[in-house]
Short mmCIF file of C-alpha atoms and ligand atoms in Angstrom, two decimals:
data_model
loop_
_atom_site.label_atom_id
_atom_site.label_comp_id
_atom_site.label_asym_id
_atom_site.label_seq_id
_atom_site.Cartn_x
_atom_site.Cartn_y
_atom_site.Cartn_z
CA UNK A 237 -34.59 15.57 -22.14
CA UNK A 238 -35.11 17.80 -19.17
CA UNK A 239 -33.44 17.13 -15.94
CA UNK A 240 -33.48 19.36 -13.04
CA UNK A 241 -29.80 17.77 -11.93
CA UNK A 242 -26.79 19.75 -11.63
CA UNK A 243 -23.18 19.30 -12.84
CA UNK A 244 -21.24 19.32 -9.46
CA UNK A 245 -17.65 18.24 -11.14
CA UNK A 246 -15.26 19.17 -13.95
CA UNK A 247 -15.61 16.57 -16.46
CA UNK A 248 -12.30 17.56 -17.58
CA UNK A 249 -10.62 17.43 -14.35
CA UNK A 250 -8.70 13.06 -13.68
CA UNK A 251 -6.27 11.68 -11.35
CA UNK A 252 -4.73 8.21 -11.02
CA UNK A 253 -6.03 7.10 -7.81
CA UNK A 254 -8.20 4.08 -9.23
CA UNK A 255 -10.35 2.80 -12.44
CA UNK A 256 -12.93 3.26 -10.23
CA UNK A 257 -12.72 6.91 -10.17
CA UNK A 258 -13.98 7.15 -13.86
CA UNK A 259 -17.59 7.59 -15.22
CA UNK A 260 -19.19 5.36 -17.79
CA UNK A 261 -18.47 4.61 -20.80
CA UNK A 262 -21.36 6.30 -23.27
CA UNK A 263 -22.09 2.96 -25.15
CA UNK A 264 -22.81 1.34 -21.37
CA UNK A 265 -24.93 4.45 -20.99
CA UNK A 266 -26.33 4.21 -24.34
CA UNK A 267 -26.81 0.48 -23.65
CA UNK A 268 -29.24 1.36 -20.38
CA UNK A 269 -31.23 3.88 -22.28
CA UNK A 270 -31.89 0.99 -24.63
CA UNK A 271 -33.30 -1.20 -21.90
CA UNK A 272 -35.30 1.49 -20.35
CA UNK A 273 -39.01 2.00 -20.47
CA UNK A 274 -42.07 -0.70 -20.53
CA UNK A 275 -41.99 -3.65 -17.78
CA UNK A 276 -39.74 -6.44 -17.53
CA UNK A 277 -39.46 -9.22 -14.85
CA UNK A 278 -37.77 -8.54 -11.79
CA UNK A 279 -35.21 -10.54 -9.84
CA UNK A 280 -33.38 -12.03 -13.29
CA UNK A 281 -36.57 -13.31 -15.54
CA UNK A 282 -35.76 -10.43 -17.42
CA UNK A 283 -35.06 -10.41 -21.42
CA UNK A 284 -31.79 -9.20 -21.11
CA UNK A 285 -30.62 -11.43 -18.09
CA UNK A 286 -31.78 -13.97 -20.69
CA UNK A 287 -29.32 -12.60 -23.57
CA UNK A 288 -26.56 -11.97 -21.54
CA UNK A 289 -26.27 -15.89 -20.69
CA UNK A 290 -25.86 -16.26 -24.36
CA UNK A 291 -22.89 -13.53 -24.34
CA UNK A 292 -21.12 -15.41 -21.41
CA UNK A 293 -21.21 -18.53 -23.16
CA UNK A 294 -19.29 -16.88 -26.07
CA UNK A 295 -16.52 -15.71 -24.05
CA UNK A 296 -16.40 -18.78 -21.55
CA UNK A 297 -18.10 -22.00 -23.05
CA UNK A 298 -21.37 -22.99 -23.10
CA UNK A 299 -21.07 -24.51 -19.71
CA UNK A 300 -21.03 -21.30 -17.81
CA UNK A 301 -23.71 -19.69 -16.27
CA UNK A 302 -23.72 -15.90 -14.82
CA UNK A 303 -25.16 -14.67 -12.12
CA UNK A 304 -25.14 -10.67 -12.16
CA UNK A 305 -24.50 -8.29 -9.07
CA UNK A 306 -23.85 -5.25 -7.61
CA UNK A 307 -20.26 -4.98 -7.05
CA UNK A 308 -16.81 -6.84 -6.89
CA UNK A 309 -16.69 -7.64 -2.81
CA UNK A 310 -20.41 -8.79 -3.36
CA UNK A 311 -19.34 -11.22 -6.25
CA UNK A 312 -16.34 -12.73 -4.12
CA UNK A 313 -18.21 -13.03 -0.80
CA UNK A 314 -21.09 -14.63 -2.60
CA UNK A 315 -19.12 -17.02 -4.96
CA UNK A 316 -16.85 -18.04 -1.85
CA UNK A 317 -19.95 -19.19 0.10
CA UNK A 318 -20.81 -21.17 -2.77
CA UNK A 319 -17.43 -22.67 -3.08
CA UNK A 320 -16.99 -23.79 0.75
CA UNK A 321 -18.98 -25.99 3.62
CA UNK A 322 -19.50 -24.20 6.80
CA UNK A 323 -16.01 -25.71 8.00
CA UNK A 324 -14.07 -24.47 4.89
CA UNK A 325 -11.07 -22.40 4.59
CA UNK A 326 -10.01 -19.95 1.64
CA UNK A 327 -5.84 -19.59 0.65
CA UNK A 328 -5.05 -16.58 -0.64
CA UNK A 329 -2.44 -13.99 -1.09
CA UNK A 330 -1.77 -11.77 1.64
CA UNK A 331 -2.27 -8.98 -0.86
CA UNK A 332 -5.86 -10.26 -2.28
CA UNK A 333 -8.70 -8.23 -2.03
CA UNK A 334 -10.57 -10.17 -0.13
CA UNK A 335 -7.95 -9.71 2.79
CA UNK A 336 -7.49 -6.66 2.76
CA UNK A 337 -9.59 -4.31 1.14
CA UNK A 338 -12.94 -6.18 1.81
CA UNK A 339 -13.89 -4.94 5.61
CA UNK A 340 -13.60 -8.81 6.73
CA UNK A 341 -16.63 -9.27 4.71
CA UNK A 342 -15.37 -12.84 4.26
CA UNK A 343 -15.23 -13.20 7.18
CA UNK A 344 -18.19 -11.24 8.72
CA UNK A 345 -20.26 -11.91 6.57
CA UNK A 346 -19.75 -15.37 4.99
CA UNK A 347 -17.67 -16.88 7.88
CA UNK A 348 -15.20 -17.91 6.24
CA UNK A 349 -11.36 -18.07 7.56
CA UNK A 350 -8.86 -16.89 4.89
CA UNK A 351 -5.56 -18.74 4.60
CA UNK A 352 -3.13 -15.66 3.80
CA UNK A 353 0.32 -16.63 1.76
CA UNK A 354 3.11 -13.97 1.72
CA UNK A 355 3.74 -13.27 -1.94
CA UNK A 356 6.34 -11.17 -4.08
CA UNK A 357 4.46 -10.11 -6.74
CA UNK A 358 0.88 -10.63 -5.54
CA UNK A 359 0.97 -13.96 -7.48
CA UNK A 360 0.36 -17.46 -5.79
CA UNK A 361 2.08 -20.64 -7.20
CA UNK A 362 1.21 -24.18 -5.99
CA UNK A 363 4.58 -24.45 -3.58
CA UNK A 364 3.60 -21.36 -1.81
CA UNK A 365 -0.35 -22.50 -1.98
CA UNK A 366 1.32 -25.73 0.11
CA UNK A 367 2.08 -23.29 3.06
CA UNK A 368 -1.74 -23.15 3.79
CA UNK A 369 -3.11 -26.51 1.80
CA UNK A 370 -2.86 -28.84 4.71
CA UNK A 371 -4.53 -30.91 7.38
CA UNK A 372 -7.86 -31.40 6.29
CA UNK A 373 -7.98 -34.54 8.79
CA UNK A 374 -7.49 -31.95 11.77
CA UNK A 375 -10.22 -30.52 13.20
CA UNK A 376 -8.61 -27.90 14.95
CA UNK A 377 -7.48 -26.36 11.80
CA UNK A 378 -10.53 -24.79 9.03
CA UNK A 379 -10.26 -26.65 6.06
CA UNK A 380 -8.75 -25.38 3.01
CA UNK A 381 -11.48 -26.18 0.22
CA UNK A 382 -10.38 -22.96 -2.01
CA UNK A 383 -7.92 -21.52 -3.52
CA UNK A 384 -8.56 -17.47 -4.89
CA UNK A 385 -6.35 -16.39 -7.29
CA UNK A 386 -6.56 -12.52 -8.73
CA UNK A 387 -6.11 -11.87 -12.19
CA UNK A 388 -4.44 -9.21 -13.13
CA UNK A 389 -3.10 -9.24 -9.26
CA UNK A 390 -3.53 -6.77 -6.93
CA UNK A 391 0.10 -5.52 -7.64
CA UNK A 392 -0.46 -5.41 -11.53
CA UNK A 393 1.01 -8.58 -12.66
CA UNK A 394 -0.65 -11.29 -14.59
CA UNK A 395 -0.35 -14.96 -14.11
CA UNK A 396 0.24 -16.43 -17.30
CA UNK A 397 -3.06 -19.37 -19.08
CA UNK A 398 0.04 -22.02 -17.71
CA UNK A 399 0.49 -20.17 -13.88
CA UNK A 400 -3.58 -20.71 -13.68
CA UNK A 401 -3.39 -23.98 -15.16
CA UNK A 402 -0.80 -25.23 -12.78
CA UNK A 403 -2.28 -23.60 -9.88
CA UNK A 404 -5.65 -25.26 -10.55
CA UNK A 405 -4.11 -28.34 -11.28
CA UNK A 406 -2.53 -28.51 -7.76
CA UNK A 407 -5.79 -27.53 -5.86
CA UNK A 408 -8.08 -30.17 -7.74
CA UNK A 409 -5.48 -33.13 -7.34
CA UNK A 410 -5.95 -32.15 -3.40
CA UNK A 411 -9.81 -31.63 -3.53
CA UNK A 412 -9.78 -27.93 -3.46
CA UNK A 413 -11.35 -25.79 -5.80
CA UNK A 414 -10.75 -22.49 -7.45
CA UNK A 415 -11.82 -19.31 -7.26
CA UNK A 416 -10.62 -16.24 -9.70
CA UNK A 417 -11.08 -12.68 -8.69
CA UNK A 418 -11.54 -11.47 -12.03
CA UNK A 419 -11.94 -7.45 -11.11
CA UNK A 420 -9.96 -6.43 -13.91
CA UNK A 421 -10.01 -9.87 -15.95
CA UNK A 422 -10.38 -7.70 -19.11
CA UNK A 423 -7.27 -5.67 -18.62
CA UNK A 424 -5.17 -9.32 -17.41
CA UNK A 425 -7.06 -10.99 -21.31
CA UNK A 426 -5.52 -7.63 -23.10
CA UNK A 427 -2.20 -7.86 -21.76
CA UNK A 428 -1.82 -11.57 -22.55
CA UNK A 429 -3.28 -11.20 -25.60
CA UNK A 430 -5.73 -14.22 -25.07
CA UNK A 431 -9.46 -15.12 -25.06
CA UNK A 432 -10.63 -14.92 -21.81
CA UNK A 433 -11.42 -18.52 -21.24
CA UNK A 434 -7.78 -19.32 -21.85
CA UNK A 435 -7.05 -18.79 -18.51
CA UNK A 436 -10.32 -19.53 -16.72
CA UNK A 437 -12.48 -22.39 -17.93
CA UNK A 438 -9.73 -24.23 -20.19
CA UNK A 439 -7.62 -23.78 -17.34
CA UNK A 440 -9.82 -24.92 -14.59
CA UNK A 441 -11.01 -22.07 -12.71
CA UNK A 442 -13.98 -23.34 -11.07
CA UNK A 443 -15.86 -20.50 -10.41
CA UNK A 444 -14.71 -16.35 -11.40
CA UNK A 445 -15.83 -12.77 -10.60
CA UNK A 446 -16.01 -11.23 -13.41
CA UNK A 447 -15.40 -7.12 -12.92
CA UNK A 448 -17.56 -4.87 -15.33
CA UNK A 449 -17.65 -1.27 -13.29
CA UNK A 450 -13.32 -0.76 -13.98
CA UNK A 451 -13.75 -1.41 -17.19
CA UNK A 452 -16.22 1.22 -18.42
CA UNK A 453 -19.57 -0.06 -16.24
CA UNK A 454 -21.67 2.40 -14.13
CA UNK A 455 -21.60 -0.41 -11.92
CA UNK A 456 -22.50 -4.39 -11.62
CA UNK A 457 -20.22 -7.31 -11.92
CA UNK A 458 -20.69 -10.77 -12.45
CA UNK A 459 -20.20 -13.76 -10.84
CA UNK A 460 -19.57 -16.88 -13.73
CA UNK A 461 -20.18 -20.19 -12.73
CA UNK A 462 -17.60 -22.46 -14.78
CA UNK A 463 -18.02 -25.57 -13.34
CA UNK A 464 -21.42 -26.08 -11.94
CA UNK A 465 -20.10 -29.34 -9.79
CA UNK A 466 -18.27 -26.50 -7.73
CA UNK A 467 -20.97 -24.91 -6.14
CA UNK A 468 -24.21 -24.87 -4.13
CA UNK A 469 -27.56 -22.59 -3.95
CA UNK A 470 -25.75 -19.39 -5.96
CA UNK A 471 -29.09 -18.71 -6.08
CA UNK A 472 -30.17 -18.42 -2.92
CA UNK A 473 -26.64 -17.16 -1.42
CA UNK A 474 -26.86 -14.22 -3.63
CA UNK A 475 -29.95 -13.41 -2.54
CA UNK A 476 -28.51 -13.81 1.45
CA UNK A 477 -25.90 -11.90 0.82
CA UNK A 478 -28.23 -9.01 -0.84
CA UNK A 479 -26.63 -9.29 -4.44
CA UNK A 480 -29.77 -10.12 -6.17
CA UNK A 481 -31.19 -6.84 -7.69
CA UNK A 482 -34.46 -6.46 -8.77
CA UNK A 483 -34.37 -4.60 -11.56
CA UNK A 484 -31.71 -6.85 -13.04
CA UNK A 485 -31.84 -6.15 -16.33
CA UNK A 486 -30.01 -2.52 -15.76
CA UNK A 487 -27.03 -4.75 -14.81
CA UNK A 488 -27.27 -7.47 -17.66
CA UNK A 489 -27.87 -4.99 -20.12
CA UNK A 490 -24.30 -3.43 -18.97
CA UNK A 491 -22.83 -6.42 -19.33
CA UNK A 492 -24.01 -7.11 -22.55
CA UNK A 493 -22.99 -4.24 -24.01
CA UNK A 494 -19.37 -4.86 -22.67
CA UNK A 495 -18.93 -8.50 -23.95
CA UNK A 496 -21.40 -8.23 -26.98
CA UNK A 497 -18.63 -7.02 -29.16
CA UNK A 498 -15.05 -5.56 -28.14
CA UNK A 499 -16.18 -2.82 -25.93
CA UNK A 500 -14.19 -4.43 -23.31
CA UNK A 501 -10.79 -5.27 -24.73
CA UNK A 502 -10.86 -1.90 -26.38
CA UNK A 503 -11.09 -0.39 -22.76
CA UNK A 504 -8.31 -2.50 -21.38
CA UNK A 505 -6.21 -2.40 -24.30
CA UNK A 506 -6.19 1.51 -23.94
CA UNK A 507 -5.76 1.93 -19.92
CA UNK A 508 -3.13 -0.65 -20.33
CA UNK A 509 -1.66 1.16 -22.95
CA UNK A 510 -1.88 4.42 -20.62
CA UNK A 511 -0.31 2.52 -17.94
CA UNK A 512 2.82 1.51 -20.28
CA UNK A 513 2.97 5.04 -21.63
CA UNK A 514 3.49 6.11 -17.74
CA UNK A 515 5.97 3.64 -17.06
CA UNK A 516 7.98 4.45 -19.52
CA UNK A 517 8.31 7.97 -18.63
CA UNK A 518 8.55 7.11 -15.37
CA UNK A 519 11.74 5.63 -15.93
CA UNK A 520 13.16 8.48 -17.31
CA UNK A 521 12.91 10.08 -13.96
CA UNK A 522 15.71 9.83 -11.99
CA UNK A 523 14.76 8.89 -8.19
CA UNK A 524 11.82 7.17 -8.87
CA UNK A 525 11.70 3.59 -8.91
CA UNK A 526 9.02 1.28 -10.62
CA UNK A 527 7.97 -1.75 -8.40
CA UNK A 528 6.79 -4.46 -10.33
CA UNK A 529 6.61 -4.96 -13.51
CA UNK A 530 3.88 -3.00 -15.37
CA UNK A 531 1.18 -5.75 -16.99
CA UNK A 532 -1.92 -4.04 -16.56
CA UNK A 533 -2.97 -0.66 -16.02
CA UNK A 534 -1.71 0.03 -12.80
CA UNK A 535 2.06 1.69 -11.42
CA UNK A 536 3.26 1.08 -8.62
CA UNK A 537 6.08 3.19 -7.53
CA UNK A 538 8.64 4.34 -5.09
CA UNK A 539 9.56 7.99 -4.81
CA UNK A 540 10.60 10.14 -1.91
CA UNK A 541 7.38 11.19 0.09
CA UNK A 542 7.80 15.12 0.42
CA UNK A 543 7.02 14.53 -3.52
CA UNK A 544 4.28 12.31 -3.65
CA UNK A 545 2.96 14.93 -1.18
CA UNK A 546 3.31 17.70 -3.54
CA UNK A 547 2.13 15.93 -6.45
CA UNK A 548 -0.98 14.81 -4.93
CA UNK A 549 -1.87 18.56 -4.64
CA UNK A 550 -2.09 18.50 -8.11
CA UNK A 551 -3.05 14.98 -9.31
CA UNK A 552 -5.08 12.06 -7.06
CA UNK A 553 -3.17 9.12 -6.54
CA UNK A 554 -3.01 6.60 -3.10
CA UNK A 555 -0.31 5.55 -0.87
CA UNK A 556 0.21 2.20 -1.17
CA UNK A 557 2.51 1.55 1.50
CA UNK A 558 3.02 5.15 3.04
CA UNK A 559 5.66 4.10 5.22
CA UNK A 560 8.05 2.61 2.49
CA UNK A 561 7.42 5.67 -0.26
CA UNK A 562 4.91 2.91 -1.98
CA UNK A 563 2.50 4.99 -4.46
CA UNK A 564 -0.18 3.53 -7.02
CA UNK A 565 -1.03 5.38 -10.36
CA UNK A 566 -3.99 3.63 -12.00
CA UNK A 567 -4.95 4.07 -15.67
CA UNK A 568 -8.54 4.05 -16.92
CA UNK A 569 -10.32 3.45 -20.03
CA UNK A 570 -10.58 7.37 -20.31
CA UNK A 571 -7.19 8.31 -19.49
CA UNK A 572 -5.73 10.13 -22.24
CA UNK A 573 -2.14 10.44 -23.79
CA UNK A 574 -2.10 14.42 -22.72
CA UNK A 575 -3.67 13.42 -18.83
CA UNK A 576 -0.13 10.96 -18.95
CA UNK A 577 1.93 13.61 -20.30
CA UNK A 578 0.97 16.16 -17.70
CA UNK A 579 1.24 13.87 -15.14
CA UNK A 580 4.51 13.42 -15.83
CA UNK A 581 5.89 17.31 -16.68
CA UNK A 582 4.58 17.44 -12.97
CA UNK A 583 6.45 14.34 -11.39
CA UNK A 584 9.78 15.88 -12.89
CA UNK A 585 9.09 19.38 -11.53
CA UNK A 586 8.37 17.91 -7.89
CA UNK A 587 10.82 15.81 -7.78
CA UNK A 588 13.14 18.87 -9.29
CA UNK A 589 12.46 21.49 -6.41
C1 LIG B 1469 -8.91 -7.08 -7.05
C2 LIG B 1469 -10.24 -6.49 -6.70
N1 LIG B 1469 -11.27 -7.31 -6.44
C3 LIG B 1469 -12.49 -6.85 -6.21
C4 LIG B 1469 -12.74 -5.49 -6.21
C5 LIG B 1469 -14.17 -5.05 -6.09
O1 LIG B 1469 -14.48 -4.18 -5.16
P1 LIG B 1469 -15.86 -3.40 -5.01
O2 LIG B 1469 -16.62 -4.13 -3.98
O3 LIG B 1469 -15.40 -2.07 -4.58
O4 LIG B 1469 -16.59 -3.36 -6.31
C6 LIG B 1469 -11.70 -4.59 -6.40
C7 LIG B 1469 -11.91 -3.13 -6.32
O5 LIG B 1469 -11.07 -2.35 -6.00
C8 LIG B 1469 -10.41 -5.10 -6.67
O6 LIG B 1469 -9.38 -4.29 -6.90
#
């Protein structure tokens, strides 16, 4: 088919700055093809909005219900609203998303005061959840009614199906509920080795995000309703928070195509896999220091800064924490075993000169 674009990149050309740097996967692209052409329903009527419902169920129980969206901040801002009263609080690790990579979109646009926790690892557990989960009597304090947890973490780690069990354990004895920011819940089910629902809705998770554009998506995420007691008007606060696209089924469809079959475990079983493949040659490089431990597809590192300088001349990766050395290599699902390999030829010549 004719198309008067242009190619203005070198397909061949990837970094390690983020999963979100990477295209599509072709079977997500084939998948949209598929639900091109004639009319469907707008707003979520659609066919495939329809399907997809029976694909979530699969994965999380027949309770849960999915409501599809644009992005990841879009998911957590709009499933947060649904999760709190006007008055209500969110705890969260210092390091969550939603703190600090988010633009206070909590807070600007939802209202909502986040409860930040120090962590080590990025990972909350109910003694340091206590810090925050207090004084719901005083009304000079918001009122913690959520907890978000991120699975994997920010930092890479995963909370084990008991961690998330625990967690939600301790917020529902004390009335809260629980939120999982599930932006690369694929990669977090492939390293445990685990059904997804092992660690949301048998667990107690109230309410996830569910991320689809890291994990091969051109873009669109989900937010899955696990316990339909938790929240009010998804609905409508969707639509508020302008996460309810109209041509829906471009989104479902996506979606579908990921959780229909393996297409994503087989994606976060390889960028893990990439991510363990860098680690471990990491560690063969002396001066460099790995972080925390490697359970996802991300590397966080430690290296002197002249060479992360260097290096990024040649390969795209982030500062993390420029002052402390702190860099982040990031795995995709199309990282390959020679992008790795190259990478690393490179690290040892910087950090060589
Ligand atoms: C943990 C986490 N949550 C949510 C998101 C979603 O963000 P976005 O709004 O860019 O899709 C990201 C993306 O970096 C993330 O890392």
């Amino acid at each position: 088919m004719r198309t008067d674009a242009r190619a203005h990149h070198d397909p061949a050309v990837r970094g390690f700055a983020s999963d979100n740097y990477a295209g599509a996967h072709p079977e997500i692209l084939a998948a949209l093809t598929l639900a091109n052409g004639g009319h469907q329903i707008a707003y979520g009527e659609d066919d495939y909005t329809d399907h997809l419902q029976r694909v979530i169920h699969s994965h999380f129980g027949a309770g849960a219900q999915a409501y599809p969206v644009f992005n990841g901040t879009g998911a957590n801002v709009t499933a947060l609203q649904a999760l709190t009263d006007r008055w209500g609080a969110v705890v969260c690790a210092e390091s969550a998303h939603i703190n600090v990579d988010e633009g206070g979109a909590p807070e600007r646009m939802a209202g909502l005061k986040l409860l930040t926790v120090a962590t080590p690892d990025g990972k909350l557990t109910p003694e340091l959840i206590d810090r925050q989960a207090w004084g719901w009597e005083d009304e000079h304090r918001a009122m913690p009614q959520v907890v978000s947890i991120t699975q994997n973490t920010e930092l890479g780690t995963v909370y084990t199906p008991d961690e998330i069990r625990a967690i939600c354990d301790h917020a529902h004895e004390r009335g809260m509920k629980v939120h999982l920011d599930g932006a690369r819940i694929s990669n977090a089910a492939a390293s445990l080795d685990v059904p997804m629902r092992t660690f949301t809705s048998v667990a107690g998770v109230d309410v996830l995000s569910f991320g689809g554009t890291k994990n091969g998506m051109l873009f669109g995420e989900a937010i899955v309703v696990l316990n339909p007691d938790a929240v009010r008007r998804m609905n409508h606060i969707r639509k508020m928070s302008m996460q309810l696209a109209s041509k829906m089924r471009f989104v479902s469809v996506q979606l579908e195509a990921l959780l229909a079959k393996d297409l994503w475990l087989r994606n976060a079983r390889h960028s893990n896999a990439m991510a363990q493949r860098l680690a471990e040659g990491v560690r063969q490089v002396d001066g460099v220091e790995i972080l925390h431990e490697v359970q996802a597809n991300a590397v966080f590192a430690r290296l002197p800064h002249d060479v992360s300088e260097r290096l990024q001349k040649r390969y795209r990766f982030y500062f993390w924490d420029e002052n402390a050395g702190d860099v982040r290599w990031m795995c995709s699902f199309d990282t390959t075993e020679d992008d790795v390999d190259g990478f690393l030829v490179a690290l040892k010549e910087e950090m060589a000169r």
